[in-house]
């Protein structure tokens, strides 16, 4: 500390003290210290009920004239206010307690700069390390759902699967809607690992899954454009700024150990009917075709009602057959799952000398989910180092992270007999209600469970699928940065930072060969054998980012301060993918690329993109109460046409603290900003790809017969691309009232994104399937609100309630002449971006209706006639998202409960489709499966008139009614309400008292018991799935819903935190 | 230190002025379309058309031509068999998507060949263009033709079926009139999967296609159709893609899609219609077409018969995809001869056609057409009896993958005739087409496909929906 500065400061305090001296009674003196960090300068000391006051000086000392019996009130922003009655003593020393939520009132802005939160003109939410690790998670964002207003976070279903984070609604259709993640000032890669489609797919998480929650000191969520404009293009969907843990200088080496053990069980599995068993069309073995091999071979529960009678079932093998009671097994699916476990162990060493600090951390996570075997195992080792060195002028800091991951993913989607076989979830939910799945486990010794004699040709043994097929992802990742900074003069400083993020990842997936022996049931029934296959791929992703910035900080006078900076940045991202797939395996159980007579299919994909940017910003503050910020940035992007690759965008924000006294604080803020965004590489030029003749479920691929060929790619190049521009206005307020017993943070924003880059799907008569271009405008308007308060706050007991509310209204405002654009689809359900509507709208051409809205049915079958006009089934947009946290603290015990409520919006569910088809769904027990006439139905007389329908859906036809294959109109019911309320987490922790820890020579010791995803309520319309699971990744397409997704899990754990 | 930082910053700015650093937006893994050789793109065109007609259309055509029907123990093609195919299912969209995808490359070759005066590739591209456009026009009636596959036009206008027919004839005439000996640049060779570069056969393919286009108009425009009488130099061998192998994604597309890619390879079962006709006539093709078991009445996919008792359709991975087969060429010639050349040569052409099809299955068909044989040409019969014989045999010869052609021909000629009784009736005449047991169109047979929902949504010029049961313009 500079000596002259110290004197100056002391003088100022003395001056302040002088002004406030009035009375003559007696002089009370003392020192105000913080519980954590020693003497507190600038604490307001006043006599309650008067205007008499004083401030503490730099050493926390104060003096004030007061009478005996006066109440002295000590208040300081970020601390609980304390009141003490003046007694006979002239010396009163005071210790203030930190108010936990408002301590870290520093917001990190772009390029390593920090600002006091009080000065910002935009919404920013700060999440502390304590909040992040209250319950142990694999992924830092897993537990934050409902805790940050304006952000919709969807937790992953399995260990290592992806988390969807959407800030202030969807503003991109083609590009990513994920926020930009900045770790210690530099961007990191958040690419998705996995494949998402209706075909065999898997979710291997995204780049942020590699972050170790134990290594995070704080997370700042910057929501609007005014907050993110300086971050450049990728900030247009919000920025999440993560700061990793650092050591403290001038401290001895500290050791922190976190250890947790967690058990998981399957949470939502479909609720199913328990009245009808195996069979089809209402009958089972009594009259069913069997091909001479046994009893019912159906993969559904369309048989008669349960009787409890002991019956033969399955195929006849060697003149023997199985026996079981014909009665429901309500938990047959649940019983299939096992108890998962997760061990997380973390050690951190930190400390520092006078001019240096360091932190070294290691976390080992070893998790196995609820699917039997280690098919959903997840292992991660994360090593991190953060260190700084420097003197008054020159500082060097570096942060390096190394992550090694070994993950198994359970495949979702639809299986492929011509490749790597079936997927597990799809097989599991087709099992009739009376068949014990657990008893299917042994398919090696029990011939009835073998592939040859499995009870149905239409599905396969789920144990086979889990045991014999596999998808494994292994990756090594290094990311980190080096920052050099130099204090050029008292006003100027400069810094330069360089970062790299490199991932090498190998994926191996295989499926076993299934051949049916001659004369076996499956062979006789014509089940397609599975040829088996192997896919191996490697990808290297590299991101290089650098920036240099010169800062200027100047006090014009006592009231006016200016902070400005100017700088330049460069970013390069590249990827290099190489993969090979073989099918038709020769030798069973051998999964290498050499194991096929068929040549492998090689896939190769390289990408490279670069962005340059220059930027400047300036913030003026007046009396540390009124703040004005201006920023501007110009980017040049390689993904836009060369002639058109430069774009500029500005921002301005204003804030003022209109009320600040001992009890209250109120800040009003407002901002306007633009952010421009580029697109993915390689959309500007047309290309030729290796030829492929599409043929329904097959292809004619090249080379064929020794000849190779190329064809025009379906993607038409567009050399007139422009950047997409988001313009956002936001106003908000932050307040703390009644001595911080009540806090509020509210924002309203209006965000318009123009010239949205989208893949416009072209009519196929053009010969192309799509072109990327600026074809849409979309608006997002919304409110976000955070309210918190302490209904009870005493020295020993406190109860804190935090409530968040988020409502976003999205609307497509222009589609350049089109009225809708397809985003995703499954079977005949389409998901559109539609003019005047939110993203996206579900539509389906369902049952034909006449002008009075009556359903037209076929007079022969009684089933609905399919109409040609698509009808709307709803949109995926939520009405609102809310979260409620309650935290009770009694002495050293804290109990926290987090609830999450997401209301409204629709999703597509294939699980629903399959369960209705197989008759396992509760809905299929409608009318006790007796024949029925579709209510309010008519027959088409063929002459424009309709007559009342009298044809019932007959006994056998009831099965067809619920199967979308035979009654396509039923498809409309596969789009369901995704509302839910979830008991997200509950934790109980105990911090051992100092008396104990001191004895043990520990500085801190705490134990926490916790549970995650403890309960889920969904509306009656959705007995099927956890509405937060998706098999379509973590962006806009995932809003469509799920296609044979895996279930989520519920966990219970215990963690220990020890520091010494 | 100041110096270092300023140097770094100015270096960054220097970097920025360098456009080369940003001119990198070209996918290194893909080819640029400029100057691509014809031989590089032609195989894609042929395989594209083969894929487009050989899977979805083959299945729809085969079910609607009553070669086969949906198995009761599976579900894949129920919407086809019940005439509820709609406009948004994969199978309903596929023919349109895949044909126009192939046409993109075909028309690219045609444009470039015209500029370069390479008349050989110009002819090949023109024949493929008209061949695939006729399938589209016969399936959907109005289609974009003049404005299709134009990369500057995202909303191609539709031509009426009649316009498309006239344009196809004009385009074929333009290509056939070029002097092939004056063709500049490369000549097709092994890139020509159909004729291995034999241009005389492409001329014959063009002529035979003209014959088919003209004959299709006998009802709608008899005077235009009569031009068929003056054509000559037709195909005497198959125009086909025939280099398939029993390997994934290298197989006959019907086999690949139905047998290799679906998890149940028994969706397609013998239809009583075709089965009963072959059986009635002791036709040895029966055992070639179908596996053991009984046939299933058309569309009776809710039958309670044991699945193992129902005959499965035989398909092979190496069956060629026929564009116009030898026998189809002969059947077309026979009909033209019957209509416009006094029928003098009709029997010879008919007999040759029937024999050609039997020999495809390794069978000798001579006993069937000989005097007193079941398929003897009714030389003494009426015009309609002769036409019925030709079209019926063409129907049988369209098995397994060309059912769409026999479906069009049925709609044009009414043969095979439609039964007035269901197949369960004792009065059912073998071979007569019956309305699907689960048909959802009140007794009306399908006549066309609806425009795919993708086109309806993306192309504002798409006409209003026309029902599946409304005939196309030439009926």
GROMACS .gro file of N, CA and C in nm, chain A residues 112-190:
model
  237
  112UNK      N    1  -1.127  -0.959  -1.895
  112UNK     CA    2  -1.061  -0.961  -1.765
  112UNK      C    3  -1.090  -0.841  -1.677
  113UNK      N    4  -1.178  -0.751  -1.719
  113UNK     CA    5  -1.207  -0.634  -1.638
  113UNK      C    6  -1.313  -0.668  -1.534
  114UNK      N    7  -1.306  -0.600  -1.420
  114UNK     CA    8  -1.409  -0.621  -1.320
  114UNK      C    9  -1.479  -0.488  -1.292
  115UNK      N   10  -1.602  -0.498  -1.254
  115UNK     CA   11  -1.679  -0.380  -1.215
  115UNK      C   12  -1.756  -0.413  -1.092
  116UNK      N   13  -1.778  -0.311  -1.008
  116UNK     CA   14  -1.867  -0.334  -0.896
  116UNK      C   15  -2.006  -0.358  -0.951
  117UNK      N   16  -2.077  -0.449  -0.891
  117UNK     CA   17  -2.208  -0.481  -0.942
  117UNK      C   18  -2.300  -0.359  -0.935
  118UNK      N   19  -2.274  -0.272  -0.835
  118UNK     CA   20  -2.361  -0.156  -0.821
  118UNK      C   21  -2.355  -0.064  -0.942
  119UNK      N   22  -2.250  -0.078  -1.023
  119UNK     CA   23  -2.232   0.016  -1.133
  119UNK      C   24  -2.289  -0.034  -1.266
  120UNK      N   25  -2.335  -0.156  -1.272
  120UNK     CA   26  -2.374  -0.209  -1.403
  120UNK      C   27  -2.513  -0.162  -1.444
  121UNK      N   28  -2.528  -0.146  -1.575
  121UNK     CA   29  -2.657  -0.103  -1.628
  121UNK      C   30  -2.735  -0.218  -1.688
  122UNK      N   31  -2.705  -0.339  -1.645
  122UNK     CA   32  -2.772  -0.456  -1.703
  122UNK      C   33  -2.784  -0.564  -1.597
  123UNK      N   34  -2.861  -0.667  -1.630
  123UNK     CA   35  -2.883  -0.775  -1.536
  123UNK      C   36  -2.766  -0.872  -1.536
  124UNK      N   37  -2.722  -0.905  -1.419
  124UNK     CA   38  -2.617  -1.005  -1.406
  124UNK      C   39  -2.642  -1.081  -1.276
  125UNK      N   40  -2.631  -1.212  -1.285
  125UNK     CA   41  -2.654  -1.293  -1.165
  125UNK      C   42  -2.524  -1.360  -1.126
  126UNK      N   43  -2.493  -1.355  -0.999
  126UNK     CA   44  -2.369  -1.416  -0.952
  126UNK      C   45  -2.403  -1.539  -0.870
  127UNK      N   46  -2.337  -1.648  -0.905
  127UNK     CA   47  -2.358  -1.772  -0.830
  127UNK      C   48  -2.227  -1.803  -0.760
  128UNK      N   49  -2.235  -1.828  -0.630
  128UNK     CA   50  -2.112  -1.853  -0.555
  128UNK      C   51  -2.076  -2.000  -0.558
  129UNK      N   52  -1.951  -2.024  -0.523
  129UNK     CA   53  -1.903  -2.162  -0.517
  129UNK      C   54  -1.988  -2.245  -0.421
  130UNK      N   55  -2.029  -2.179  -0.312
  130UNK     CA   56  -2.109  -2.249  -0.212
  130UNK      C   57  -2.240  -2.301  -0.271
  131UNK      N   58  -2.304  -2.213  -0.351
  131UNK     CA   59  -2.431  -2.255  -0.414
  131UNK      C   60  -2.408  -2.368  -0.513
  132UNK      N   61  -2.293  -2.360  -0.585
  132UNK     CA   62  -2.266  -2.460  -0.687
  132UNK      C   63  -2.242  -2.598  -0.630
  133UNK      N   64  -2.181  -2.601  -0.512
  133UNK     CA   65  -2.142  -2.732  -0.460
  133UNK      C   66  -2.223  -2.774  -0.338
  134UNK      N   67  -2.337  -2.705  -0.319
  134UNK     CA   68  -2.423  -2.741  -0.206
  134UNK      C   69  -2.463  -2.888  -0.215
  135UNK      N   70  -2.505  -2.928  -0.334
  135UNK     CA   71  -2.518  -3.071  -0.359
  135UNK      C   72  -2.410  -3.104  -0.460
  136UNK      N   73  -2.358  -3.226  -0.454
  136UNK     CA   74  -2.250  -3.261  -0.544
  136UNK      C   75  -2.305  -3.290  -0.682
  137UNK      N   76  -2.245  -3.231  -0.783
  137UNK     CA   77  -2.289  -3.257  -0.920
  137UNK      C   78  -2.169  -3.288  -1.007
  138UNK      N   79  -2.196  -3.357  -1.117
  138UNK     CA   80  -2.090  -3.383  -1.213
  138UNK      C   81  -2.067  -3.260  -1.299
  139UNK      N   82  -2.173  -3.182  -1.313
  139UNK     CA   83  -2.175  -3.077  -1.411
  139UNK      C   84  -2.216  -2.950  -1.338
  140UNK      N   85  -2.144  -2.840  -1.355
  140UNK     CA   86  -2.170  -2.722  -1.272
  140UNK      C   87  -2.310  -2.663  -1.287
  141UNK      N   88  -2.379  -2.693  -1.398
  141UNK     CA   89  -2.507  -2.627  -1.418
  141UNK      C   90  -2.627  -2.712  -1.382
  142UNK      N   91  -2.595  -2.838  -1.349
  142UNK     CA   92  -2.697  -2.935  -1.318
  142UNK      C   93  -2.793  -2.889  -1.210
  143UNK      N   94  -2.740  -2.823  -1.108
  143UNK     CA   95  -2.824  -2.793  -0.993
  143UNK      C   96  -2.881  -2.652  -0.996
  144UNK      N   97  -2.855  -2.579  -1.106
  144UNK     CA   98  -2.894  -2.438  -1.106
  144UNK      C   99  -3.031  -2.412  -1.167
  145UNK      N  100  -3.099  -2.519  -1.210
  145UNK     CA  101  -3.231  -2.499  -1.269
  145UNK      C  102  -3.323  -2.427  -1.173
  146UNK      N  103  -3.389  -2.322  -1.222
  146UNK     CA  104  -3.484  -2.249  -1.138
  146UNK      C  105  -3.419  -2.153  -1.041
  147UNK      N  106  -3.286  -2.147  -1.039
  147UNK     CA  107  -3.220  -2.061  -0.941
  147UNK      C  108  -3.174  -1.929  -1.000
  148UNK      N  109  -3.174  -1.920  -1.134
  148UNK     CA  110  -3.131  -1.795  -1.196
  148UNK      C  111  -3.246  -1.744  -1.283
  149UNK      N  112  -3.296  -1.625  -1.251
  149UNK     CA  113  -3.405  -1.571  -1.329
  149UNK      C  114  -3.356  -1.542  -1.471
  150UNK      N  115  -3.441  -1.571  -1.569
  150UNK     CA  116  -3.406  -1.543  -1.707
  150UNK      C  117  -3.331  -1.654  -1.776
  151UNK      N  118  -3.301  -1.760  -1.701
  151UNK     CA  119  -3.224  -1.869  -1.760
  151UNK      C  120  -3.303  -1.999  -1.743
  152UNK      N  121  -3.320  -2.072  -1.854
  152UNK     CA  122  -3.390  -2.200  -1.848
  152UNK      C  123  -3.285  -2.310  -1.858
  153UNK      N  124  -3.267  -2.381  -1.748
  153UNK     CA  125  -3.165  -2.485  -1.745
  153UNK      C  126  -3.232  -2.620  -1.733
  154UNK      N  127  -3.191  -2.711  -1.819
  154UNK     CA  128  -3.247  -2.846  -1.817
  154UNK      C  129  -3.137  -2.942  -1.775
  155UNK      N  130  -3.161  -3.012  -1.667
  155UNK     CA  131  -3.058  -3.100  -1.613
  155UNK      C  132  -3.046  -3.228  -1.696
  156UNK      N  133  -2.929  -3.288  -1.698
  156UNK     CA  134  -2.909  -3.410  -1.777
  156UNK      C  135  -2.977  -3.530  -1.712
  157UNK      N  136  -3.015  -3.626  -1.797
  157UNK     CA  137  -3.081  -3.745  -1.746
  157UNK      C  138  -2.981  -3.844  -1.689
  158UNK      N  139  -2.868  -3.860  -1.755
  158UNK     CA  140  -2.769  -3.958  -1.709
  158UNK      C  141  -2.640  -3.888  -1.673
  159UNK      N  142  -2.553  -3.960  -1.602
  159UNK     CA  143  -2.423  -3.903  -1.573
  159UNK      C  144  -2.354  -3.868  -1.706
  160UNK      N  145  -2.307  -3.747  -1.718
  160UNK     CA  146  -2.230  -3.709  -1.836
  160UNK      C  147  -2.310  -3.666  -1.956
  161UNK      N  148  -2.443  -3.669  -1.946
  161UNK     CA  149  -2.523  -3.623  -2.059
  161UNK      C  150  -2.533  -3.471  -2.057
  162UNK      N  151  -2.589  -3.413  -2.163
  162UNK     CA  152  -2.579  -3.268  -2.175
  162UNK      C  153  -2.684  -3.192  -2.094
  163UNK      N  154  -2.646  -3.071  -2.059
  163UNK     CA  155  -2.733  -2.978  -1.988
  163UNK      C  156  -2.769  -2.869  -2.086
  164UNK      N  157  -2.898  -2.838  -2.093
  164UNK     CA  158  -2.939  -2.731  -2.184
  164UNK      C  159  -2.949  -2.601  -2.104
  165UNK      N  160  -2.880  -2.498  -2.150
  165UNK     CA  161  -2.886  -2.368  -2.084
  165UNK      C  162  -2.930  -2.265  -2.187
  166UNK      N  163  -3.046  -2.206  -2.167
  166UNK     CA  164  -3.097  -2.109  -2.263
  166UNK      C  165  -3.125  -1.978  -2.188
  167UNK      N  166  -3.061  -1.870  -2.232
  167UNK     CA  167  -3.075  -1.742  -2.166
  167UNK      C  168  -3.166  -1.651  -2.249
  168UNK      N  169  -3.270  -1.603  -2.187
  168UNK     CA  170  -3.365  -1.512  -2.252
  168UNK      C  171  -3.417  -1.564  -2.387
  169UNK      N  172  -3.453  -1.687  -2.392
  169UNK     CA  173  -3.524  -1.741  -2.507
  169UNK      C  174  -3.434  -1.776  -2.624
  170UNK      N  175  -3.498  -1.838  -2.723
  170UNK     CA  176  -3.425  -1.880  -2.842
  170UNK      C  177  -3.415  -1.764  -2.939
  171UNK      N  178  -3.294  -1.730  -2.978
  171UNK     CA  179  -3.281  -1.620  -3.072
  171UNK      C  180  -3.210  -1.663  -3.199
  172UNK      N  181  -3.178  -1.791  -3.209
  172UNK     CA  182  -3.116  -1.838  -3.333
  172UNK      C  183  -3.185  -1.967  -3.372
  173UNK      N  184  -3.206  -1.985  -3.503
  173UNK     CA  185  -3.269  -2.108  -3.549
  173UNK      C  186  -3.162  -2.204  -3.600
  174UNK      N  187  -3.067  -2.151  -3.673
  174UNK     CA  188  -2.962  -2.236  -3.729
  174UNK      C  189  -2.844  -2.248  -3.633
  175UNK      N  190  -2.808  -2.133  -3.576
  175UNK     CA  191  -2.686  -2.130  -3.495
  175UNK      C  192  -2.711  -2.186  -3.356
  176UNK      N  193  -2.613  -2.171  -3.272
  176UNK     CA  194  -2.625  -2.222  -3.137
  176UNK      C  195  -2.700  -2.123  -3.049
  177UNK      N  196  -2.783  -2.174  -2.961
  177UNK     CA  197  -2.849  -2.091  -2.861
  177UNK      C  198  -2.785  -2.106  -2.725
  178UNK      N  199  -2.679  -2.185  -2.720
  178UNK     CA  200  -2.607  -2.200  -2.593
  178UNK      C  201  -2.533  -2.071  -2.566
  179UNK      N  202  -2.521  -2.035  -2.439
  179UNK     CA  203  -2.442  -1.917  -2.410
  179UNK      C  204  -2.295  -1.942  -2.439
  180UNK      N  205  -2.219  -1.833  -2.443
  180UNK     CA  206  -2.074  -1.844  -2.455
  180UNK      C  207  -2.019  -1.868  -2.315
  181UNK      N  208  -1.931  -1.964  -2.302
  181UNK     CA  209  -1.870  -1.992  -2.172
  181UNK      C  210  -1.729  -1.934  -2.170
  182UNK      N  211  -1.704  -1.847  -2.071
  182UNK     CA  212  -1.573  -1.785  -2.057
  182UNK      C  213  -1.514  -1.835  -1.926
  183UNK      N  214  -1.398  -1.897  -1.935
  183UNK     CA  215  -1.333  -1.944  -1.813
  183UNK      C  216  -1.205  -1.862  -1.793
  184UNK      N  217  -1.197  -1.795  -1.682
  184UNK     CA  218  -1.082  -1.710  -1.651
  184UNK      C  219  -1.048  -1.616  -1.767
  185UNK      N  220  -1.150  -1.560  -1.827
  185UNK     CA  221  -1.129  -1.458  -1.929
  185UNK      C  222  -1.122  -1.506  -2.072
  186UNK      N  223  -1.116  -1.638  -2.094
  186UNK     CA  224  -1.105  -1.687  -2.231
  186UNK      C  225  -1.218  -1.784  -2.263
  187UNK      N  226  -1.259  -1.788  -2.390
  187UNK     CA  227  -1.370  -1.876  -2.426
  187UNK      C  228  -1.327  -2.022  -2.425
  188UNK      N  229  -1.419  -2.111  -2.392
  188UNK     CA  230  -1.391  -2.253  -2.406
  188UNK      C  231  -1.494  -2.315  -2.500
  189UNK      N  232  -1.456  -2.430  -2.549
  189UNK     CA  233  -1.536  -2.501  -2.646
  189UNK      C  234  -1.654  -2.572  -2.578
  190UNK      N  235  -1.773  -2.557  -2.635
  190UNK     CA  236  -1.889  -2.625  -2.579
  190UNK      C  237  -1.955  -2.716  -2.682
   0.00000   0.00000   0.00000
